[in-house]
Amino acid sequence: MTDPVPAVVLLGPPGSGKGTQAERLRDDGFVTLSTGDLLREARAAGTDLGRQASQYMDRGDLVPDELIVGTIREELGDLDGKPILLDGFPRTVAQADALVGALDAHGRELTAVVLLDVPDETVIERIAGRGEGRDDDDPETVRERMQVYHAETEPLVDYYEERGLLRRVDGSGDVDDVSAGIRAALDGG
Ligand code: ADP
């Protein structure tokens, strides 16, 4: 029997630096899958998924679970045998439940969930200052995304803590410090 291929989830509020850190972890041999990037690409390409997701993204709300879970299932099938890093998924308990079966179907197993811990005030300042020009970065939509995070996604902290998978990393330092914290958390098994 072959061992399951590892999968790691990056969890944290909007603006916590998940995308930046996911990029960096590519250098460590991870294939990264960012649902935010996937959805923005789908929207730019005008696919069905992009059209369906657009209205939710613009409001700062989550796209429906069925839509994103179906997308993740397909994407997982397309990846080769490298360890994967999920950025922006799961974001609800229903998505986390669905992830277990989706990984299993592709001979993968969730080995760790890294929580980037950043206070609300810091993420709001970061998003206001980053000037990426994202449609969902205006102050009102950012407030909605924060509320959605606390209501829908934060319950995953307890969910993964109960399953012994959660690793907390201070995400408020500079990018290099946070990367070092993530590597230490993953090496610590
Ligand atoms: P951020 O973490 O900065 O809020 P993302 O780029 O991860 O931004 O996501 C942008 C938007 O894409 C979200 O506000 C949401 O509408 C949608 N989205 C991304 N991932 C998911 C997901 N797993 N479930 C539902 N919606 C998602």
PDB file of C-alpha atoms and ligand atoms in Angstrom:
ATOM      1  CA  MET A   1       0.000   0.000   0.000  1.00  0.00           C
ATOM      2  CA  THR A   2       1.236   3.493  -0.777  1.00  0.00           C
ATOM      3  CA  ASP A   3       1.035   6.229   1.824  1.00  0.00           C
ATOM      4  CA  PRO A   4      -1.529   8.956   1.214  1.00  0.00           C
ATOM      5  CA  VAL A   5      -0.129  12.162  -0.292  1.00  0.00           C
ATOM      6  CA  PRO A   6      -0.213  15.007   2.250  1.00  0.00           C
ATOM      7  CA  ALA A   7      -2.548  17.975   1.974  1.00  0.00           C
ATOM      8  CA  VAL A   8      -2.273  21.106   4.094  1.00  0.00           C
ATOM      9  CA  VAL A   9      -4.926  23.790   4.595  1.00  0.00           C
ATOM     10  CA  LEU A  10      -4.079  27.457   5.175  1.00  0.00           C
ATOM     11  CA  LEU A  11      -6.802  29.046   7.280  1.00  0.00           C
ATOM     12  CA  GLY A  12      -7.172  32.675   8.286  1.00  0.00           C
ATOM     13  CA  PRO A  13      -9.201  35.848   7.826  1.00  0.00           C
ATOM     14  CA  PRO A  14      -9.220  37.870   4.593  1.00  0.00           C
ATOM     15  CA  GLY A  15      -5.969  39.818   4.385  1.00  0.00           C
ATOM     16  CA  SER A  16      -4.130  37.441   6.714  1.00  0.00           C
ATOM     17  CA  GLY A  17      -1.561  36.726   4.002  1.00  0.00           C
ATOM     18  CA  LYS A  18      -2.706  33.249   2.952  1.00  0.00           C
ATOM     19  CA  GLY A  19      -2.116  33.950  -0.738  1.00  0.00           C
ATOM     20  CA  THR A  20       1.361  35.396  -0.185  1.00  0.00           C
ATOM     21  CA  GLN A  21       2.384  32.481   2.006  1.00  0.00           C
ATOM     22  CA  ALA A  22       0.884  29.927  -0.385  1.00  0.00           C
ATOM     23  CA  GLU A  23       3.114  31.361  -3.158  1.00  0.00           C
ATOM     24  CA  ARG A  24       6.175  30.948  -0.970  1.00  0.00           C
ATOM     25  CA  LEU A  25       5.336  27.396  -0.004  1.00  0.00           C
ATOM     26  CA  ARG A  26       5.469  26.495  -3.689  1.00  0.00           C
ATOM     27  CA  ASP A  27       9.241  26.687  -3.279  1.00  0.00           C
ATOM     28  CA  ASP A  28       8.962  23.926  -0.669  1.00  0.00           C
ATOM     29  CA  GLY A  29       7.423  21.563  -3.218  1.00  0.00           C
ATOM     30  CA  PHE A  30       3.733  22.195  -2.601  1.00  0.00           C
ATOM     31  CA  VAL A  31       1.227  22.533  -5.404  1.00  0.00           C
ATOM     32  CA  THR A  32      -1.049  25.331  -4.273  1.00  0.00           C
ATOM     33  CA  LEU A  33      -4.734  25.587  -4.965  1.00  0.00           C
ATOM     34  CA  SER A  34      -6.328  28.964  -4.208  1.00  0.00           C
ATOM     35  CA  THR A  35     -10.102  29.055  -4.532  1.00  0.00           C
ATOM     36  CA  GLY A  36     -10.120  32.879  -4.624  1.00  0.00           C
ATOM     37  CA  ASP A  37      -7.697  32.854  -7.588  1.00  0.00           C
ATOM     38  CA  LEU A  38      -9.655  30.061  -9.278  1.00  0.00           C
ATOM     39  CA  LEU A  39     -12.891  32.007  -8.981  1.00  0.00           C
ATOM     40  CA  ARG A  40     -11.313  35.263 -10.192  1.00  0.00           C
ATOM     41  CA  GLU A  41      -9.868  33.432 -13.205  1.00  0.00           C
ATOM     42  CA  ALA A  42     -13.225  31.781 -13.919  1.00  0.00           C
ATOM     43  CA  ARG A  43     -14.898  35.163 -13.773  1.00  0.00           C
ATOM     44  CA  ALA A  44     -12.336  36.800 -16.052  1.00  0.00           C
ATOM     45  CA  ALA A  45     -12.740  33.929 -18.531  1.00  0.00           C
ATOM     46  CA  GLY A  46     -16.546  34.242 -18.388  1.00  0.00           C
ATOM     47  CA  THR A  47     -17.162  30.553 -17.578  1.00  0.00           C
ATOM     48  CA  ASP A  48     -20.412  29.293 -16.022  1.00  0.00           C
ATOM     49  CA  LEU A  49     -18.671  29.007 -12.662  1.00  0.00           C
ATOM     50  CA  GLY A  50     -17.381  32.576 -12.949  1.00  0.00           C
ATOM     51  CA  ARG A  51     -20.800  33.929 -13.853  1.00  0.00           C
ATOM     52  CA  GLN A  52     -22.483  32.097 -10.995  1.00  0.00           C
ATOM     53  CA  ALA A  53     -19.846  33.113  -8.438  1.00  0.00           C
ATOM     54  CA  SER A  54     -19.592  36.762  -9.423  1.00  0.00           C
ATOM     55  CA  GLN A  55     -22.575  38.151  -7.518  1.00  0.00           C
ATOM     56  CA  TYR A  56     -21.473  36.512  -4.255  1.00  0.00           C
ATOM     57  CA  MET A  57     -17.864  37.649  -4.579  1.00  0.00           C
ATOM     58  CA  ASP A  58     -18.892  41.247  -5.248  1.00  0.00           C
ATOM     59  CA  ARG A  59     -20.947  41.301  -2.052  1.00  0.00           C
ATOM     60  CA  GLY A  60     -18.166  39.715   0.002  1.00  0.00           C
ATOM     61  CA  ASP A  61     -20.301  36.616   0.586  1.00  0.00           C
ATOM     62  CA  LEU A  62     -19.295  32.997   0.119  1.00  0.00           C
ATOM     63  CA  VAL A  63     -20.246  31.271  -3.081  1.00  0.00           C
ATOM     64  CA  PRO A  64     -22.582  28.310  -2.412  1.00  0.00           C
ATOM     65  CA  ASP A  65     -20.899  25.193  -1.055  1.00  0.00           C
ATOM     66  CA  GLU A  66     -22.047  22.931  -3.944  1.00  0.00           C
ATOM     67  CA  LEU A  67     -20.386  25.199  -6.481  1.00  0.00           C
ATOM     68  CA  ILE A  68     -17.029  25.379  -4.761  1.00  0.00           C
ATOM     69  CA  VAL A  69     -16.953  21.751  -3.603  1.00  0.00           C
ATOM     70  CA  GLY A  70     -17.576  20.562  -7.186  1.00  0.00           C
ATOM     71  CA  THR A  71     -14.732  22.775  -8.380  1.00  0.00           C
ATOM     72  CA  ILE A  72     -12.307  21.475  -5.757  1.00  0.00           C
ATOM     73  CA  ARG A  73     -13.178  17.856  -6.606  1.00  0.00           C
ATOM     74  CA  GLU A  74     -12.331  18.483 -10.257  1.00  0.00           C
ATOM     75  CA  GLU A  75      -9.125  20.351  -9.481  1.00  0.00           C
ATOM     76  CA  LEU A  76      -7.867  17.619  -7.161  1.00  0.00           C
ATOM     77  CA  GLY A  77      -8.241  15.140 -10.005  1.00  0.00           C
ATOM     78  CA  ASP A  78      -5.970  17.248 -12.209  1.00  0.00           C
ATOM     79  CA  LEU A  79      -3.005  17.434  -9.852  1.00  0.00           C
ATOM     80  CA  ASP A  80      -0.031  15.123  -9.923  1.00  0.00           C
ATOM     81  CA  GLY A  81       1.296  13.320  -6.862  1.00  0.00           C
ATOM     82  CA  LYS A  82       2.824  16.334  -5.090  1.00  0.00           C
ATOM     83  CA  PRO A  83       1.768  17.523  -1.631  1.00  0.00           C
ATOM     84  CA  ILE A  84      -0.933  20.171  -1.945  1.00  0.00           C
ATOM     85  CA  LEU A  85      -1.636  23.361  -0.108  1.00  0.00           C
ATOM     86  CA  LEU A  86      -5.194  24.660  -0.046  1.00  0.00           C
ATOM     87  CA  ASP A  87      -5.617  28.437   0.236  1.00  0.00           C
ATOM     88  CA  GLY A  88      -9.166  29.654   0.855  1.00  0.00           C
ATOM     89  CA  PHE A  89     -10.777  26.228   1.126  1.00  0.00           C
ATOM     90  CA  PRO A  90     -12.522  24.983   3.191  1.00  0.00           C
ATOM     91  CA  ARG A  91     -14.411  28.019   4.462  1.00  0.00           C
ATOM     92  CA  THR A  92     -17.438  26.323   6.019  1.00  0.00           C
ATOM     93  CA  VAL A  93     -17.979  23.181   8.089  1.00  0.00           C
ATOM     94  CA  ALA A  94     -19.884  21.628   5.150  1.00  0.00           C
ATOM     95  CA  GLN A  95     -16.846  22.239   2.912  1.00  0.00           C
ATOM     96  CA  ALA A  96     -14.528  20.734   5.531  1.00  0.00           C
ATOM     97  CA  ASP A  97     -16.711  17.622   5.722  1.00  0.00           C
ATOM     98  CA  ALA A  98     -16.732  17.330   1.919  1.00  0.00           C
ATOM     99  CA  LEU A  99     -12.957  17.751   1.754  1.00  0.00           C
ATOM    100  CA  VAL A 100     -12.345  14.516   3.649  1.00  0.00           C
ATOM    101  CA  GLY A 101     -14.034  12.385   0.975  1.00  0.00           C
ATOM    102  CA  ALA A 102     -12.623  14.423  -1.914  1.00  0.00           C
ATOM    103  CA  LEU A 103      -9.056  13.926  -0.669  1.00  0.00           C
ATOM    104  CA  ASP A 104      -9.619  10.270   0.048  1.00  0.00           C
ATOM    105  CA  ALA A 105     -10.894   9.702  -3.493  1.00  0.00           C
ATOM    106  CA  HIS A 106      -7.537  10.941  -4.798  1.00  0.00           C
ATOM    107  CA  GLY A 107      -5.309   9.037  -2.365  1.00  0.00           C
ATOM    108  CA  ARG A 108      -4.680  12.104  -0.244  1.00  0.00           C
ATOM    109  CA  GLU A 109      -4.979  12.888   3.415  1.00  0.00           C
ATOM    110  CA  LEU A 110      -5.217  16.121   5.368  1.00  0.00           C
ATOM    111  CA  THR A 111      -2.096  16.286   7.528  1.00  0.00           C
ATOM    112  CA  ALA A 112      -2.216  19.810   8.998  1.00  0.00           C
ATOM    113  CA  VAL A 113      -4.266  22.985   9.111  1.00  0.00           C
ATOM    114  CA  VAL A 114      -2.249  26.160   9.629  1.00  0.00           C
ATOM    115  CA  LEU A 115      -4.189  29.049  11.147  1.00  0.00           C
ATOM    116  CA  LEU A 116      -2.699  32.469  10.380  1.00  0.00           C
ATOM    117  CA  ASP A 117      -3.665  34.416  13.456  1.00  0.00           C
ATOM    118  CA  VAL A 118      -4.077  38.134  12.704  1.00  0.00           C
ATOM    119  CA  PRO A 119      -6.258  40.627  14.596  1.00  0.00           C
ATOM    120  CA  ASP A 120      -9.182  42.239  12.736  1.00  0.00           C
ATOM    121  CA  GLU A 121      -7.688  45.753  12.950  1.00  0.00           C
ATOM    122  CA  THR A 122      -4.495  44.573  11.252  1.00  0.00           C
ATOM    123  CA  VAL A 123      -6.251  42.857   8.356  1.00  0.00           C
ATOM    124  CA  ILE A 124      -8.475  45.860   7.752  1.00  0.00           C
ATOM    125  CA  GLU A 125      -5.406  48.134   7.613  1.00  0.00           C
ATOM    126  CA  ARG A 126      -3.581  45.719   5.312  1.00  0.00           C
ATOM    127  CA  ILE A 127      -6.425  45.439   2.841  1.00  0.00           C
ATOM    128  CA  ALA A 128      -6.930  49.212   2.817  1.00  0.00           C
ATOM    129  CA  GLY A 129      -3.204  49.691   2.166  1.00  0.00           C
ATOM    130  CA  ARG A 130      -2.515  46.990  -0.422  1.00  0.00           C
ATOM    131  CA  GLY A 131      -4.243  48.732  -3.312  1.00  0.00           C
ATOM    132  CA  GLU A 132      -4.579  45.604  -5.462  1.00  0.00           C
ATOM    133  CA  GLY A 133      -7.686  47.086  -6.997  1.00  0.00           C
ATOM    134  CA  ARG A 134      -9.790  44.037  -6.209  1.00  0.00           C
ATOM    135  CA  ASP A 135     -13.501  44.743  -6.618  1.00  0.00           C
ATOM    136  CA  ASP A 136     -14.168  43.313  -3.160  1.00  0.00           C
ATOM    137  CA  ASP A 137     -11.602  45.488  -1.343  1.00  0.00           C
ATOM    138  CA  ASP A 138     -13.825  48.527  -0.728  1.00  0.00           C
ATOM    139  CA  PRO A 139     -14.390  49.143   2.997  1.00  0.00           C
ATOM    140  CA  GLU A 140     -18.016  47.987   3.089  1.00  0.00           C
ATOM    141  CA  THR A 141     -17.274  44.698   1.326  1.00  0.00           C
ATOM    142  CA  VAL A 142     -14.236  44.124   3.535  1.00  0.00           C
ATOM    143  CA  ARG A 143     -16.477  44.484   6.594  1.00  0.00           C
ATOM    144  CA  GLU A 144     -18.848  41.904   5.117  1.00  0.00           C
ATOM    145  CA  ARG A 145     -15.967  39.508   4.355  1.00  0.00           C
ATOM    146  CA  MET A 146     -14.771  39.836   7.971  1.00  0.00           C
ATOM    147  CA  GLN A 147     -18.259  39.122   9.295  1.00  0.00           C
ATOM    148  CA  VAL A 148     -18.599  36.114   7.021  1.00  0.00           C
ATOM    149  CA  TYR A 149     -15.202  34.888   8.224  1.00  0.00           C
ATOM    150  CA  HIS A 150     -16.197  35.073  11.873  1.00  0.00           C
ATOM    151  CA  ALA A 151     -19.620  33.508  11.326  1.00  0.00           C
ATOM    152  CA  GLU A 152     -18.887  30.814   8.738  1.00  0.00           C
ATOM    153  CA  THR A 153     -15.165  30.059   8.702  1.00  0.00           C
ATOM    154  CA  GLU A 154     -13.912  30.603  12.248  1.00  0.00           C
ATOM    155  CA  PRO A 155     -15.853  27.558  13.537  1.00  0.00           C
ATOM    156  CA  LEU A 156     -13.276  25.526  11.596  1.00  0.00           C
ATOM    157  CA  VAL A 157     -10.671  26.491  14.211  1.00  0.00           C
ATOM    158  CA  ASP A 158     -12.460  24.349  16.813  1.00  0.00           C
ATOM    159  CA  TYR A 159     -13.351  21.741  14.188  1.00  0.00           C
ATOM    160  CA  TYR A 160      -9.702  21.133  13.336  1.00  0.00           C
ATOM    161  CA  GLU A 161      -8.486  21.566  16.902  1.00  0.00           C
ATOM    162  CA  GLU A 162     -10.801  18.712  17.930  1.00  0.00           C
ATOM    163  CA  ARG A 163      -9.295  16.581  15.180  1.00  0.00           C
ATOM    164  CA  GLY A 164      -5.742  17.319  16.335  1.00  0.00           C
ATOM    165  CA  LEU A 165      -4.802  19.007  13.044  1.00  0.00           C
ATOM    166  CA  LEU A 166      -4.647  22.705  13.988  1.00  0.00           C
ATOM    167  CA  ARG A 167      -1.327  24.596  14.113  1.00  0.00           C
ATOM    168  CA  ARG A 168      -1.525  28.265  15.115  1.00  0.00           C
ATOM    169  CA  VAL A 169       0.972  30.684  13.587  1.00  0.00           C
ATOM    170  CA  ASP A 170       1.261  34.379  14.408  1.00  0.00           C
ATOM    171  CA  GLY A 171       0.448  36.039  11.083  1.00  0.00           C
ATOM    172  CA  SER A 172       0.939  39.627  12.213  1.00  0.00           C
ATOM    173  CA  GLY A 173       4.716  39.851  11.685  1.00  0.00           C
ATOM    174  CA  ASP A 174       6.535  40.470   8.413  1.00  0.00           C
ATOM    175  CA  VAL A 175       6.278  38.047   5.514  1.00  0.00           C
ATOM    176  CA  ASP A 176       9.579  36.244   6.253  1.00  0.00           C
ATOM    177  CA  ASP A 177       8.745  35.747   9.927  1.00  0.00           C
ATOM    178  CA  VAL A 178       5.354  34.315   9.046  1.00  0.00           C
ATOM    179  CA  SER A 179       6.910  31.934   6.469  1.00  0.00           C
ATOM    180  CA  ALA A 180       9.390  30.744   9.094  1.00  0.00           C
ATOM    181  CA  GLY A 181       6.520  30.204  11.545  1.00  0.00           C
ATOM    182  CA  ILE A 182       4.589  28.130   9.016  1.00  0.00           C
ATOM    183  CA  ARG A 183       7.620  25.980   8.163  1.00  0.00           C
ATOM    184  CA  ALA A 184       8.287  25.376  11.854  1.00  0.00           C
ATOM    185  CA  ALA A 185       4.631  24.463  12.415  1.00  0.00           C
ATOM    186  CA  LEU A 186       4.682  21.974   9.531  1.00  0.00           C
ATOM    187  CA  ASP A 187       8.027  20.449  10.532  1.00  0.00           C
ATOM    188  CA  GLY A 188       6.772  20.064  14.069  1.00  0.00           C
ATOM    189  CA  GLY A 189       4.454  17.415  12.613  1.00  0.00           C
TER     190      GLY A 189
HETATM  191  P1  ADP B   1      -9.906  36.715   0.979  1.00  0.00           P
HETATM  192  O1  ADP B   1      -9.328  35.566   1.766  1.00  0.00           O
HETATM  193  O2  ADP B   1      -8.982  37.890   0.920  1.00  0.00           O
HETATM  194  O3  ADP B   1     -11.289  37.116   1.404  1.00  0.00           O
HETATM  195  P2  ADP B   1     -10.108  35.050  -1.468  1.00  0.00           P
HETATM  196  O4  ADP B   1      -9.328  35.451  -2.653  1.00  0.00           O
HETATM  197  O5  ADP B   1      -9.702  33.805  -0.751  1.00  0.00           O
HETATM  198  O6  ADP B   1     -10.086  36.323  -0.527  1.00  0.00           O
HETATM  199  O7  ADP B   1     -11.668  34.887  -1.864  1.00  0.00           O
HETATM  200  C1  ADP B   1     -12.368  35.898  -2.544  1.00  0.00           C
HETATM  201  C2  ADP B   1     -13.855  35.555  -2.635  1.00  0.00           C
HETATM  202  O8  ADP B   1     -14.015  34.310  -3.350  1.00  0.00           O
HETATM  203  C3  ADP B   1     -14.561  35.304  -1.308  1.00  0.00           C
HETATM  204  O9  ADP B   1     -14.996  36.502  -0.698  1.00  0.00           O
HETATM  205  C4  ADP B   1     -15.722  34.403  -1.744  1.00  0.00           C
HETATM  206  O10 ADP B   1     -16.754  35.139  -2.354  1.00  0.00           O
HETATM  207  C5  ADP B   1     -15.088  33.541  -2.801  1.00  0.00           C
HETATM  208  N1  ADP B   1     -14.527  32.281  -2.247  1.00  0.00           N
HETATM  209  C6  ADP B   1     -13.208  31.902  -2.223  1.00  0.00           C
HETATM  210  N2  ADP B   1     -13.052  30.702  -1.652  1.00  0.00           N
HETATM  211  C7  ADP B   1     -14.296  30.280  -1.295  1.00  0.00           C
HETATM  212  C8  ADP B   1     -14.826  29.124  -0.649  1.00  0.00           C
HETATM  213  N3  ADP B   1     -14.030  28.131  -0.231  1.00  0.00           N
HETATM  214  N4  ADP B   1     -16.173  29.043  -0.448  1.00  0.00           N
HETATM  215  C9  ADP B   1     -16.987  30.017  -0.856  1.00  0.00           C
HETATM  216  N5  ADP B   1     -16.566  31.144  -1.451  1.00  0.00           N
HETATM  217  C10 ADP B   1     -15.243  31.286  -1.684  1.00  0.00           C
END
